[in-house]
XYZ file of C-alpha atoms in Angstrom:
783
model
C 1.869 0.909 27.801
C 2.782 2.189 24.202
C 6.289 2.041 23.069
C 7.521 5.550 21.502
C 9.476 5.777 18.320
C 12.883 7.101 19.029
C 12.904 8.925 15.638
C 9.678 11.097 16.444
C 10.502 11.503 20.163
C 11.731 14.818 20.102
C 10.701 15.869 23.545
C 9.093 13.936 26.531
C 7.773 15.711 29.340
C 6.345 14.274 32.349
C 7.369 11.098 34.524
C 7.707 9.281 31.452
C 10.742 11.042 30.904
C 12.188 8.917 33.890
C 10.975 5.469 32.911
C 12.713 2.986 31.141
C 9.927 2.117 28.353
C 11.681 -1.402 28.067
C 12.342 -4.245 30.482
C 16.069 -4.709 31.470
C 16.207 -8.338 30.132
C 14.032 -10.317 27.787
C 14.434 -13.581 26.269
C 15.406 -13.707 22.364
C 16.508 -16.229 19.844
C 19.901 -14.819 19.894
C 20.015 -15.637 23.750
C 18.446 -18.993 23.115
C 21.290 -19.923 20.899
C 24.055 -18.758 23.276
C 21.905 -20.976 26.119
C 22.501 -24.039 23.839
C 25.812 -23.105 22.967
C 26.748 -22.831 26.547
C 24.651 -26.088 27.275
C 26.398 -28.148 24.686
C 29.960 -27.010 25.988
C 29.177 -28.244 29.295
C 27.744 -31.547 28.442
C 30.642 -32.278 26.340
C 32.944 -31.243 29.387
C 30.860 -33.358 31.669
C 31.737 -36.418 29.229
C 35.440 -35.515 29.200
C 35.610 -35.457 32.799
C 33.762 -38.880 33.534
C 35.978 -41.393 35.265
C 37.074 -44.507 33.290
C 34.457 -47.379 33.559
C 35.417 -50.670 31.754
C 33.052 -51.450 28.878
C 32.271 -47.820 28.223
C 33.744 -46.061 25.474
C 35.868 -43.133 26.481
C 35.628 -39.754 24.545
C 37.719 -39.567 21.418
C 41.046 -37.563 21.630
C 39.724 -35.510 18.727
C 36.566 -34.488 20.689
C 38.441 -33.235 24.182
C 38.666 -30.064 24.786
C 42.341 -28.609 25.139
C 42.966 -25.694 27.627
C 43.559 -23.102 24.822
C 39.985 -24.412 23.114
C 38.866 -23.675 26.961
C 40.014 -20.231 26.821
C 39.133 -19.131 23.335
C 35.536 -20.519 24.094
C 34.968 -18.561 27.024
C 36.673 -15.127 25.653
C 33.730 -15.683 23.054
C 30.837 -16.319 25.179
C 31.889 -13.228 27.235
C 32.065 -11.273 24.034
C 29.084 -12.402 22.774
C 27.287 -11.741 26.102
C 28.453 -8.132 26.142
C 27.392 -7.640 22.587
C 24.217 -6.946 20.907
C 21.855 -9.806 19.486
C 23.134 -11.412 15.960
C 21.728 -13.188 13.354
C 21.878 -16.753 13.401
C 24.359 -16.520 10.115
C 26.736 -13.979 12.298
C 26.670 -16.160 15.328
C 27.678 -19.145 12.951
C 30.490 -17.125 11.559
C 32.027 -16.275 15.026
C 31.701 -19.798 16.405
C 32.099 -22.572 13.896
C 36.060 -22.011 13.735
C 36.236 -22.526 17.555
C 33.418 -25.271 18.344
C 34.539 -28.843 17.931
C 32.831 -30.631 15.377
C 30.838 -32.885 17.621
C 29.714 -30.099 19.760
C 28.653 -28.055 16.307
C 26.958 -30.544 15.200
C 24.997 -31.203 18.855
C 24.284 -27.123 18.870
C 22.959 -27.223 15.303
C 21.013 -30.508 15.932
C 19.345 -28.747 19.259
C 18.521 -25.679 17.534
C 16.817 -27.770 14.660
C 14.891 -29.603 17.527
C 13.318 -26.478 18.437
C 12.367 -25.280 15.052
C 10.658 -28.743 14.119
C 9.014 -29.782 17.194
C 7.040 -26.571 18.449
C 7.500 -24.959 21.944
C 7.254 -28.326 23.984
C 11.250 -28.885 23.462
C 11.968 -25.239 24.071
C 10.244 -25.550 27.257
C 11.779 -28.695 28.660
C 15.279 -27.373 27.574
C 14.560 -24.395 30.148
C 14.054 -27.174 32.545
C 17.126 -28.862 31.872
C 19.100 -25.106 32.556
C 17.665 -25.461 36.145
C 19.731 -28.764 36.906
C 22.808 -27.154 35.922
C 22.673 -24.235 38.067
C 21.808 -27.205 41.363
C 24.543 -28.053 43.381
C 27.118 -30.880 42.340
C 26.301 -34.352 43.234
C 29.969 -35.417 43.088
C 32.968 -33.170 41.961
C 33.339 -34.767 38.712
C 29.801 -33.569 37.233
C 30.289 -29.610 36.073
C 27.769 -27.452 37.189
C 27.595 -23.391 36.445
C 28.146 -21.709 39.727
C 24.888 -19.203 40.108
C 27.245 -16.273 41.137
C 29.484 -16.388 38.209
C 28.917 -14.310 35.063
C 27.378 -17.404 33.056
C 25.092 -18.342 36.283
C 23.724 -14.807 36.607
C 23.069 -14.902 32.689
C 21.214 -18.421 33.247
C 19.316 -17.090 36.270
C 18.006 -14.024 34.195
C 17.066 -16.188 31.357
C 15.276 -18.637 33.307
C 13.614 -15.907 35.336
C 12.261 -13.817 32.531
C 11.301 -17.243 30.424
C 9.316 -18.238 33.625
C 7.597 -15.402 33.514
C 6.151 -15.607 30.088
C 2.448 -16.375 29.307
C 1.626 -19.282 27.034
C 1.026 -16.584 24.054
C 4.473 -14.764 24.922
C 6.076 -18.217 24.985
C 4.314 -18.942 21.442
C 5.344 -15.763 20.185
C 8.873 -16.218 21.207
C 9.019 -19.680 19.289
C 7.553 -17.590 16.043
C 10.462 -15.582 16.281
C 12.877 -18.212 16.834
C 11.403 -19.832 13.478
C 12.382 -16.509 11.512
C 15.596 -16.518 13.332
C 16.432 -20.335 12.140
C 14.992 -20.032 8.677
C 17.693 -16.940 7.706
C 20.123 -19.575 7.567
C 18.339 -22.778 6.810
C 15.193 -21.724 4.844
C 11.567 -22.292 5.754
C 10.378 -25.912 6.105
C 8.707 -27.628 3.391
C 4.988 -27.174 3.591
C 2.751 -30.337 3.919
C -0.090 -30.252 1.023
C -2.698 -31.460 3.520
C -2.559 -27.777 5.245
C -3.784 -26.128 1.871
C -6.149 -29.200 1.310
C -8.107 -30.312 4.173
C -6.770 -31.779 7.387
C -7.723 -32.461 10.871
C -10.054 -30.242 12.891
C -7.434 -29.982 15.581
C -4.610 -28.864 12.951
C -7.228 -25.940 11.944
C -7.491 -24.751 15.231
C -3.950 -24.948 16.073
C -3.228 -22.726 12.799
C -5.854 -20.629 13.677
C -4.334 -19.934 17.113
C -0.838 -19.134 15.830
C -2.421 -16.755 13.198
C -4.056 -14.719 16.231
C -0.833 -15.060 18.369
C 1.155 -13.711 15.260
C -1.036 -10.776 15.242
C -2.869 -9.786 18.400
C -1.092 -11.284 20.804
C 2.527 -10.711 19.089
C 1.978 -7.131 19.112
C 0.898 -7.180 22.822
C 4.219 -9.059 23.981
C 5.743 -6.406 21.908
C 4.156 -3.590 23.478
C 5.212 -5.089 26.921
C 8.907 -5.554 25.899
C 8.825 -9.001 25.902
C 10.264 -9.782 22.387
C 11.087 -8.193 19.338
C 9.394 -8.410 16.073
C 10.575 -10.588 13.350
C 12.388 -7.955 11.770
C 14.028 -6.595 15.152
C 15.766 -9.915 16.339
C 19.047 -8.946 15.218
C 20.633 -5.992 16.792
C 18.555 -6.208 20.384
C 20.449 -4.183 23.138
C 19.363 -4.981 26.968
C 20.124 -2.623 29.143
C 23.358 -4.029 30.425
C 24.556 -4.570 26.698
C 23.662 -1.019 26.071
C 25.693 0.490 29.014
C 28.671 -2.091 28.180
C 28.537 -0.860 24.571
C 28.155 2.973 25.151
C 31.248 2.850 27.632
C 33.056 0.807 25.467
C 32.675 2.830 22.362
C 32.701 6.229 24.238
C 36.266 4.841 25.469
C 37.363 4.420 22.208
C 36.083 7.548 20.562
C 38.331 9.641 23.085
C 41.576 7.064 23.235
C 41.671 5.317 19.905
C 38.825 6.286 17.281
C 40.348 3.514 14.941
C 39.512 0.738 17.121
C 36.108 2.090 17.449
C 33.212 1.415 14.965
C 32.861 3.899 11.829
C 30.508 6.597 12.241
C 27.968 5.023 9.786
C 27.853 1.437 11.578
C 28.304 3.051 15.230
C 24.980 5.452 14.103
C 23.197 1.947 13.162
C 23.898 0.421 16.269
C 22.840 3.368 18.294
C 19.416 3.438 16.592
C 19.219 0.036 17.383
C 19.778 0.632 20.857
C 17.491 3.395 20.920
C 14.894 1.306 19.613
C 15.342 -1.279 22.430
C 15.817 1.122 25.073
C 14.125 4.411 24.077
C 14.923 6.431 27.596
C 18.630 5.726 27.372
C 20.192 9.252 27.391
C 23.468 7.840 27.214
C 23.054 6.589 23.838
C 22.145 10.215 22.596
C 25.612 11.341 24.269
C 27.245 8.791 22.052
C 25.616 9.624 19.062
C 26.562 13.128 19.910
C 30.173 12.157 20.037
C 29.738 10.029 17.051
C 28.454 13.358 15.075
C 31.395 15.320 16.408
C 33.743 13.208 14.689
C 32.236 13.873 11.543
C 31.749 17.648 12.200
C 27.785 17.180 11.661
C 26.589 20.247 13.595
C 22.932 19.914 13.255
C 22.842 16.191 14.311
C 25.185 16.737 16.997
C 23.032 19.752 18.578
C 19.836 17.366 18.335
C 21.483 14.463 20.282
C 23.070 16.626 22.878
C 19.843 18.273 23.351
C 17.762 14.680 23.436
C 20.723 13.356 25.979
C 19.907 15.978 28.672
C 16.260 16.413 28.079
C 16.220 12.389 29.071
C 18.016 13.445 32.464
C 15.413 16.263 33.497
C 11.859 16.306 34.476
C 9.463 19.137 33.371
C 6.625 18.819 35.349
C 5.152 21.229 37.908
C 6.343 19.140 40.710
C 9.781 18.609 39.670
C 10.391 22.274 39.105
C 9.568 22.935 42.671
C 11.737 19.957 43.932
C 14.702 19.776 41.618
C 16.827 16.801 42.509
C 21.094 17.326 42.722
C 21.263 15.079 39.553
C 19.036 17.490 37.250
C 20.868 20.626 38.383
C 24.435 18.947 37.798
C 22.741 17.696 34.086
C 21.535 21.218 33.311
C 25.348 22.662 34.163
C 26.829 20.091 32.367
C 24.598 20.401 29.252
C 25.511 24.160 29.060
C 29.251 23.189 29.203
C 28.873 20.744 26.369
C 26.949 23.162 24.481
C 29.543 25.597 24.775
C 32.441 23.135 23.659
C 30.272 22.190 20.648
C 29.802 25.774 19.632
C 33.734 26.573 20.123
C 34.642 23.280 18.006
C 32.383 24.526 14.912
C 34.073 28.147 15.404
C 30.659 29.852 16.909
C 32.683 32.230 19.800
C 29.614 34.209 20.738
C 27.111 31.233 21.199
C 29.941 29.119 22.981
C 30.384 32.359 25.382
C 26.607 32.360 26.159
C 26.272 28.820 26.831
C 29.475 28.994 29.205
C 28.215 32.006 31.126
C 25.027 30.054 31.476
C 26.848 26.931 33.081
C 28.872 29.617 35.219
C 25.846 31.009 36.602
C 24.090 27.928 37.419
C 27.416 26.584 38.909
C 27.714 29.755 41.166
C 24.013 29.329 42.368
C 24.810 25.813 43.845
C 28.806 26.105 44.662
C 29.583 23.810 42.271
C 33.643 24.503 42.279
C 34.507 21.508 39.936
C 32.115 22.693 37.351
C 33.625 26.229 37.743
C 36.829 24.839 37.288
C 35.904 23.456 33.887
C 34.018 26.434 32.927
C 37.128 28.468 33.753
C 39.556 26.146 31.514
C 37.045 26.591 28.546
C 36.637 30.370 29.329
C 40.375 31.009 28.860
C 40.613 28.909 25.754
C 37.259 30.829 24.216
C 38.776 34.153 24.906
C 40.963 35.884 22.710
C 44.766 34.862 22.923
C 47.391 37.345 23.790
C 45.431 39.379 26.186
C 46.219 39.981 29.914
C 43.018 38.774 30.903
C 43.423 35.651 29.134
C 47.166 34.641 30.998
C 45.104 35.764 34.498
C 42.266 33.289 33.795
C 44.928 30.724 32.911
C 46.847 31.369 36.129
C 43.714 31.140 38.118
C 42.772 27.992 36.631
C 45.866 26.404 37.589
C 45.695 27.373 40.982
C 42.440 26.600 41.772
C 42.510 23.110 40.473
C 45.544 22.117 42.050
C 43.872 23.035 45.351
C 40.928 21.194 44.478
C 43.145 17.974 43.632
C 41.928 18.224 39.762
C 45.139 16.811 37.990
C 43.730 16.511 34.340
C 42.424 20.185 34.753
C 45.588 21.213 36.274
C 47.829 19.788 33.535
C 45.772 21.223 30.512
C 45.964 24.684 32.307
C 49.692 24.272 32.744
C 50.372 23.373 29.259
C 47.851 26.319 27.956
C 49.888 28.502 30.055
C 53.245 27.467 28.596
C 51.826 27.835 25.361
C 50.399 31.365 26.026
C 53.866 32.421 27.238
C 55.751 30.939 24.098
C 53.477 32.973 21.715
C 54.090 36.041 23.566
C 57.212 36.954 24.055
C 58.356 34.662 27.357
C 61.949 32.994 27.409
C 62.250 29.544 26.101
C 63.602 28.102 29.561
C 60.476 29.586 31.524
C 58.251 27.805 28.872
C 59.992 24.405 29.006
C 60.067 24.851 32.850
C 56.068 24.921 32.818
C 56.251 22.045 30.411
C 58.213 19.981 32.870
C 55.723 20.722 35.958
C 52.972 19.323 33.451
C 55.159 15.957 32.940
C 55.513 15.317 36.537
C 52.109 16.171 37.234
C 51.146 13.584 34.434
C 53.420 10.743 35.855
C 52.355 11.525 39.457
C 48.871 10.750 38.405
C 49.082 8.157 35.357
C 47.708 10.219 32.851
C 48.896 8.649 29.833
C 46.659 11.100 27.288
C 48.267 14.298 28.838
C 51.861 12.774 28.606
C 51.349 12.583 24.711
C 49.941 16.151 24.377
C 52.797 17.478 26.631
C 55.695 15.760 24.458
C 53.595 16.848 21.415
C 53.464 20.501 22.241
C 57.162 20.465 23.698
C 57.870 19.027 20.141
C 56.045 21.785 18.608
C 57.829 24.320 20.627
C 61.249 22.918 19.957
C 60.507 23.101 16.359
C 59.333 26.717 16.803
C 62.597 27.629 18.698
C 64.314 25.873 15.605
C 66.021 22.736 17.435
C 65.121 20.063 15.312
C 66.722 17.231 17.149
C 64.897 18.045 20.254
C 61.547 18.328 18.334
C 62.201 15.010 16.756
C 63.223 13.493 19.947
C 59.750 14.448 21.704
C 57.845 13.195 18.737
C 59.340 9.637 19.022
C 58.692 9.722 23.075
C 54.879 10.268 21.697
C 55.104 7.066 19.973
C 57.246 5.136 22.492
C 55.302 5.959 25.578
C 53.317 3.186 27.200
C 49.805 4.606 26.964
C 47.820 1.191 27.542
C 44.559 1.743 29.299
C 42.584 -2.033 29.385
C 44.529 -3.099 26.581
C 43.703 -0.322 24.233
C 46.593 2.326 23.310
C 46.140 6.081 23.212
C 45.979 6.677 19.646
C 44.913 10.726 19.486
C 46.113 13.933 17.988
C 49.125 14.223 19.479
C 50.133 10.674 17.958
C 48.972 11.779 14.670
C 51.029 15.323 14.919
C 54.532 13.325 16.109
C 53.878 11.187 13.097
C 53.699 13.699 10.764
C 56.620 15.569 12.405
C 59.024 12.791 11.622
C 57.574 12.481 8.311
C 58.540 15.904 7.654
C 61.718 15.429 9.001
C 62.566 12.878 6.584
C 61.126 14.757 3.714
C 63.518 17.775 4.929
C 66.505 15.272 4.622
C 65.368 14.225 1.129
C 63.984 10.664 2.517
C 61.227 10.892 0.652
C 60.234 7.105 0.402
C 60.508 6.936 4.735
C 58.283 10.094 4.925
C 55.705 8.663 2.832
C 55.856 5.300 4.601
C 55.377 7.138 7.869
C 52.370 9.045 6.191
C 50.944 5.818 5.135
C 51.523 4.626 8.712
C 49.694 7.673 9.980
C 47.010 6.945 7.227
C 46.486 3.297 8.805
C 46.218 4.776 12.120
C 43.773 7.622 11.431
C 41.549 6.696 8.558
C 39.804 9.307 6.320
C 36.521 9.327 8.219
C 38.466 10.098 11.693
C 38.376 13.201 13.015
C 42.414 13.759 13.006
C 42.755 12.353 9.542
C 43.105 16.032 8.403
C 46.521 16.568 10.122
C 48.300 13.726 7.712
C 46.704 15.038 4.778
C 47.998 18.444 4.858
C 51.389 17.146 5.633
C 51.279 14.970 2.788
C 50.048 17.943 0.637
C 52.883 19.932 1.865
C 55.562 17.613 1.448
C 54.522 16.553 -2.027
C 54.511 20.501 -2.989
C 57.743 21.064 -1.629
C 59.153 17.893 -3.758
C 57.626 19.076 -6.988
C 58.767 22.600 -6.447
C 62.408 21.163 -5.930
C 62.212 18.964 -8.627
C 60.430 21.506 -11.238
C 57.449 19.467 -11.561
C 54.502 22.109 -11.862
C 51.474 19.828 -12.418
C 52.253 17.817 -9.145
C 52.780 20.778 -7.240
C 49.522 22.357 -8.751
C 47.719 19.393 -7.666
C 49.277 19.582 -4.132
C 48.363 23.170 -3.882
C 44.635 22.349 -4.840
C 44.695 19.712 -2.057
C 45.954 22.269 0.490
C 43.442 24.771 -0.235
C 40.716 22.712 1.313
C 42.598 21.587 4.163
C 44.710 24.765 5.389
C 44.109 28.350 3.879
C 47.168 30.027 5.192
C 49.598 27.652 4.192
C 47.865 27.340 0.736
C 48.416 31.269 0.432
C 51.635 31.245 1.188
C 53.049 28.526 -1.030
C 50.449 29.751 -3.746
C 52.688 32.962 -3.636
C 55.816 30.702 -3.538
C 54.474 28.900 -6.768
C 53.869 31.851 -8.473
C 57.239 33.321 -7.928
C 58.992 29.960 -9.131
C 57.068 30.122 -12.435
C 57.961 33.711 -13.092
C 54.430 35.493 -12.694
C 56.257 37.954 -10.050
C 53.283 40.456 -9.926
C 50.604 38.107 -8.844
C 53.055 36.476 -6.655
C 53.803 39.912 -4.906
C 49.888 40.753 -4.335
C 49.113 37.454 -2.868
C 52.144 37.624 -0.335
C 51.613 40.983 0.527
C 47.873 40.260 1.183
C 48.836 37.491 3.089
C 51.209 39.550 5.421
C 48.367 41.944 5.945
C 45.967 39.564 7.097
C 48.495 38.141 9.600
C 49.456 41.346 10.920
C 45.631 42.012 11.408
C 44.698 38.828 13.022
C 48.588 38.316 14.871
C 46.844 36.294 17.684
C 45.638 33.564 15.621
C 49.222 32.573 14.443
C 52.377 31.339 15.976
C 54.885 33.740 15.808
C 57.008 31.480 13.136
C 54.262 31.886 10.556
C 54.651 35.944 9.986
C 58.636 35.266 10.059
C 58.064 32.788 7.087
C 55.853 35.217 5.276
C 58.525 38.108 5.748
C 61.282 35.665 4.520
C 59.038 34.546 1.296
C 58.463 38.214 0.326
C 62.154 38.978 1.042
C 63.287 35.910 -1.338
C 60.841 37.789 -3.970
C 62.430 41.284 -3.671
C 65.769 39.613 -4.102
C 65.045 37.877 -7.113
C 63.492 40.816 -8.678
C 66.568 42.972 -7.755
C 64.838 45.020 -4.995
C 67.453 44.954 -2.547
C 66.140 47.655 -0.239
C 62.873 46.283 -0.019
C 64.386 42.905 0.732
C 66.160 44.198 3.413
C 63.298 46.034 4.919
C 61.460 42.525 4.926
C 64.505 40.545 6.573
C 65.070 43.221 9.373
C 61.535 43.280 10.250
C 61.721 39.140 10.310
C 64.733 39.480 12.556
C 63.303 41.830 14.889
C 60.272 39.778 15.369
C 62.390 36.323 15.826
C 64.749 38.020 18.270
C 61.539 39.156 20.133
C 60.019 35.586 20.322
C 63.361 33.924 20.867
C 63.276 32.169 17.500
C 66.961 31.351 16.905
C 66.720 29.441 13.922
C 64.486 31.870 12.221
C 66.772 34.497 13.251
C 69.758 32.659 11.771
C 68.114 32.033 8.528
C 67.022 35.673 8.212
C 70.698 36.397 8.721
C 71.777 34.153 5.801
C 69.254 35.936 3.605
C 70.651 39.293 4.572
C 74.001 38.137 3.877
C 73.254 37.001 0.178
C 71.655 40.565 0.052
C 75.155 42.042 0.941
C 76.887 39.748 -1.416
C 74.663 41.342 -4.146
C 75.484 44.438 -2.720
C 79.384 44.050 -3.513
C 79.895 43.594 0.313
C 81.518 40.382 0.706
C 83.564 40.929 3.542
C 80.242 42.034 5.852
C 78.241 38.946 4.268
C 81.039 36.555 5.285
C 81.258 37.931 8.970
C 77.310 37.546 9.370
C 77.606 34.207 7.968
C 80.345 33.095 10.648
C 78.188 34.366 13.158
C 75.025 32.427 12.167
C 76.388 29.375 9.978
C 76.511 26.876 12.928
C 73.206 27.269 13.810
C 72.095 26.537 10.386
C 74.237 23.670 9.842
C 73.457 22.010 13.378
C 69.757 22.688 13.416
C 69.109 23.373 9.514
C 67.062 20.943 7.055
C 68.748 19.999 3.858
C 67.637 22.826 1.641
C 68.822 25.584 4.194
C 72.236 24.044 4.707
C 72.783 23.750 0.945
C 71.877 27.265 0.617
C 74.125 28.446 3.438
C 76.897 26.619 2.048
C 76.321 27.847 -1.231
C 76.170 31.780 0.076
C 79.265 31.241 1.605
C 81.115 29.599 -0.700
C 80.328 32.703 -3.292
C 81.176 35.094 -0.629
C 84.392 33.409 -0.224
C 85.321 33.677 -3.795
C 84.198 37.213 -4.151
C 86.303 38.071 -1.059
C 89.309 36.281 -2.307
C 89.156 38.223 -5.671
C 91.150 41.187 -3.824
C 93.565 39.164 -2.075
C 97.054 37.554 -3.188
C 97.344 35.181 -5.882
C 98.262 32.218 -3.439
C 95.005 33.295 -0.928
C 93.074 33.680 -3.669
C 93.858 30.089 -4.839
C 92.936 28.796 -1.412
C 89.916 30.371 -1.090
C 89.139 28.935 -4.541
C 90.061 25.495 -3.407
C 87.647 25.892 -0.526
C 85.011 26.739 -2.489
C 85.388 23.985 -4.484
C 85.009 21.576 -1.698
C 81.869 23.517 -0.248
C 80.284 23.136 -3.786
C 80.949 19.369 -3.857
C 78.816 19.181 -0.316
C 76.288 21.615 -1.784
C 75.804 19.541 -4.944
C 75.103 16.526 -2.701
C 72.790 18.011 -0.406
C 70.808 19.400 -3.454
C 70.653 15.821 -5.131
C 69.478 14.304 -1.999
C 66.349 16.579 -2.374
C 65.782 16.021 -6.138
C 66.500 19.587 -6.463
C 67.250 19.665 -10.176
C 67.427 23.225 -11.119
C 69.418 24.164 -8.043
C 72.019 21.210 -8.856
C 72.499 22.514 -12.351
C 73.275 26.022 -10.694
C 75.614 24.718 -8.547
C 77.326 22.405 -11.126
C 77.685 25.699 -13.424
C 79.413 27.672 -10.534
C 81.386 24.664 -9.728
C 82.778 24.509 -13.523
C 83.525 28.625 -13.059
C 85.515 27.660 -10.143
C 87.690 24.748 -12.231
C 87.992 27.012 -15.045
C 89.683 29.752 -12.558
C 91.994 27.222 -11.143
C 92.546 25.974 -14.612
C 91.371 22.423 -13.789
C 90.434 21.629 -17.662
C 89.612 17.715 -16.792
C 87.084 18.700 -13.915
C 85.926 21.576 -15.664
C 84.865 19.760 -18.957
C 83.277 17.016 -16.672
C 81.239 19.576 -14.700
C 80.240 21.287 -18.104
C 79.053 18.085 -19.521
C 76.976 17.541 -16.338
C 75.538 20.957 -16.667
C 74.712 20.351 -20.449
C 72.901 17.118 -19.703
C 70.897 18.888 -16.676
C 70.009 21.909 -18.659
C 68.687 19.568 -21.750
C 66.532 17.899 -19.105
C 65.418 20.810 -17.055
C 65.799 24.169 -19.202
C 65.687 27.581 -17.300
C 62.475 29.295 -18.576
C 62.316 32.205 -16.012
C 65.286 35.014 -15.270
C 63.792 35.162 -11.850
C 65.026 31.622 -10.648
C 68.445 32.688 -11.559
C 69.060 34.963 -8.900
C 68.144 33.447 -5.706
C 69.474 31.928 -2.366
């Protein structure tokens, strides 16, 4: 039988598709080194456990093995048994700091003996391994139990070695020589080898030459040994299965702990070279390609995986097994998920319909539930059909005891209802049902997703403290499974939300610290790294705009353009407005509003409201109060429809400011009294400062028609409010807004005849104006 190159093995038809082309176990130089390592450890332990006999030198204390050293050695051996083959240099780097000096020297001496004295010491060594597996003569003599992990490893190696022919043993020895020479270098060549020598030496060298060529290739074809260049990185079948399960689990739960994409792909290639028919390796490669959004290779590996689980002969088509039918159904499901991930909606629906058809033919209700959960995700959101599909998925999956699909469907239904005018109480009630289900079935991954979704919902409804609490719960959940903590998209979102909360309060250093923590948890090559990149650019943009650093704001915009087009367009309009380019800002924001209204189902209800408020702010600064009022009222209508309490209150503050500009301070104060508590309770630092600033100005305008005593009290109230406003603006490094607030405070002191305070405020204003001059008239009249 000849080996098949996995790089060119695009399709394999016939019975070869079900045959493992390599033996499940083989003796390699790395495994010989592990056997020697375990053997020397047992020898040292035997000497340590020997009873004291007068006249014999006991084992020195520095050579005795402590309990902690035993634990470290056993842990290392277990790791090495489960890992692919290493080079000798890599093996020594992992073992030298753990082994006793005496034991390390004995280990290296035996490897050197194998290298220098040809095949005979190697064969004698395997005979000694038989002794270690025999029953103990006395309890003091340590042996390896034949049913233990090490015992099973010894038995497999002895069995495989005993089955080798002499030529194959010679080939194994030649591989060991190359393996040893990578660290110690080749042995010096005797001159007699080149000039003369005995007849027996010539025959021996000729035999070795033949063995290294024809017989070596033969043994490699039979799977009894890798070539010299393939010694490192060999995977036995069991090692490959463990590696796939481990890396697959890490990719799902904690991608940072998994190997990086390049290294993992290299290991997968080595694994496929050792086990060409291992379909699971292709699926792991498919998952690895999804991490880096590599579409072509992902499709290629997905097809490879399911091709190897299917026979294509006429006989197999006539008698299809249950496993092959299941493979085809789930192949279509995975293909649908792949296309959906890359935005190919029509292709995803076609693959999903194929999976549904095959599942219906065989009454596979579990597959149908998985397909239904994908169907309501691929369907257009906001339609009655989508809500019906989600409700059916919840009922059927609960009936079939599928808690993961039930939890996912309940959360999807809650999100659907939240985006389409359902009351917040009913939405949170659905999320509570999901939490109960996750706790009952111990699903930490879905617990994290549930809390992250609740944090997003509370943020949308304007409850910042509740949103912060849910984000912190995500980070404080005990999600450990097998010593690995869940570190998925929900964790990254929670970190980003907390960073945003810090930035909103002016704690930029703390916000960047949290973002740096997210960077460490989710390196740039991971699939969720784009989340913290977006938040980082948004925080940098907001900070730069408040501190009038246009260059930094422009850089943040450029970074945001590659990550989130909608946020880029919105903030691009704000940036142009702040720089005084009113016409360009109006065009940008108007086009964005039209695009959002045309694709309303793809956006959360909060985003269109933010676009309307940005347009209203632009109209206010240009003196177009009528257009600003229409945008604000449209925003209030949408906010009421979707129960967005905070957006509603913020829009009301904008409307009060318009009324103030239209010389209606009484109505503005009445409106502020209704909504100011919501802003001060749940608003960020900037919104609180702007609301208080508007309230102070409305109070002063309203007091202009009052009696002298009442007017003075209103002025004093405005002074106290403006002191708070200045403190809030200073926390945000909003220098231009601080300058405006100090100017207004100086005017108030002038009205009160507080000369000293007025002069102090005027001097502070002059200092700020010299550092941050006003370049645009648009920025003078703003909320």
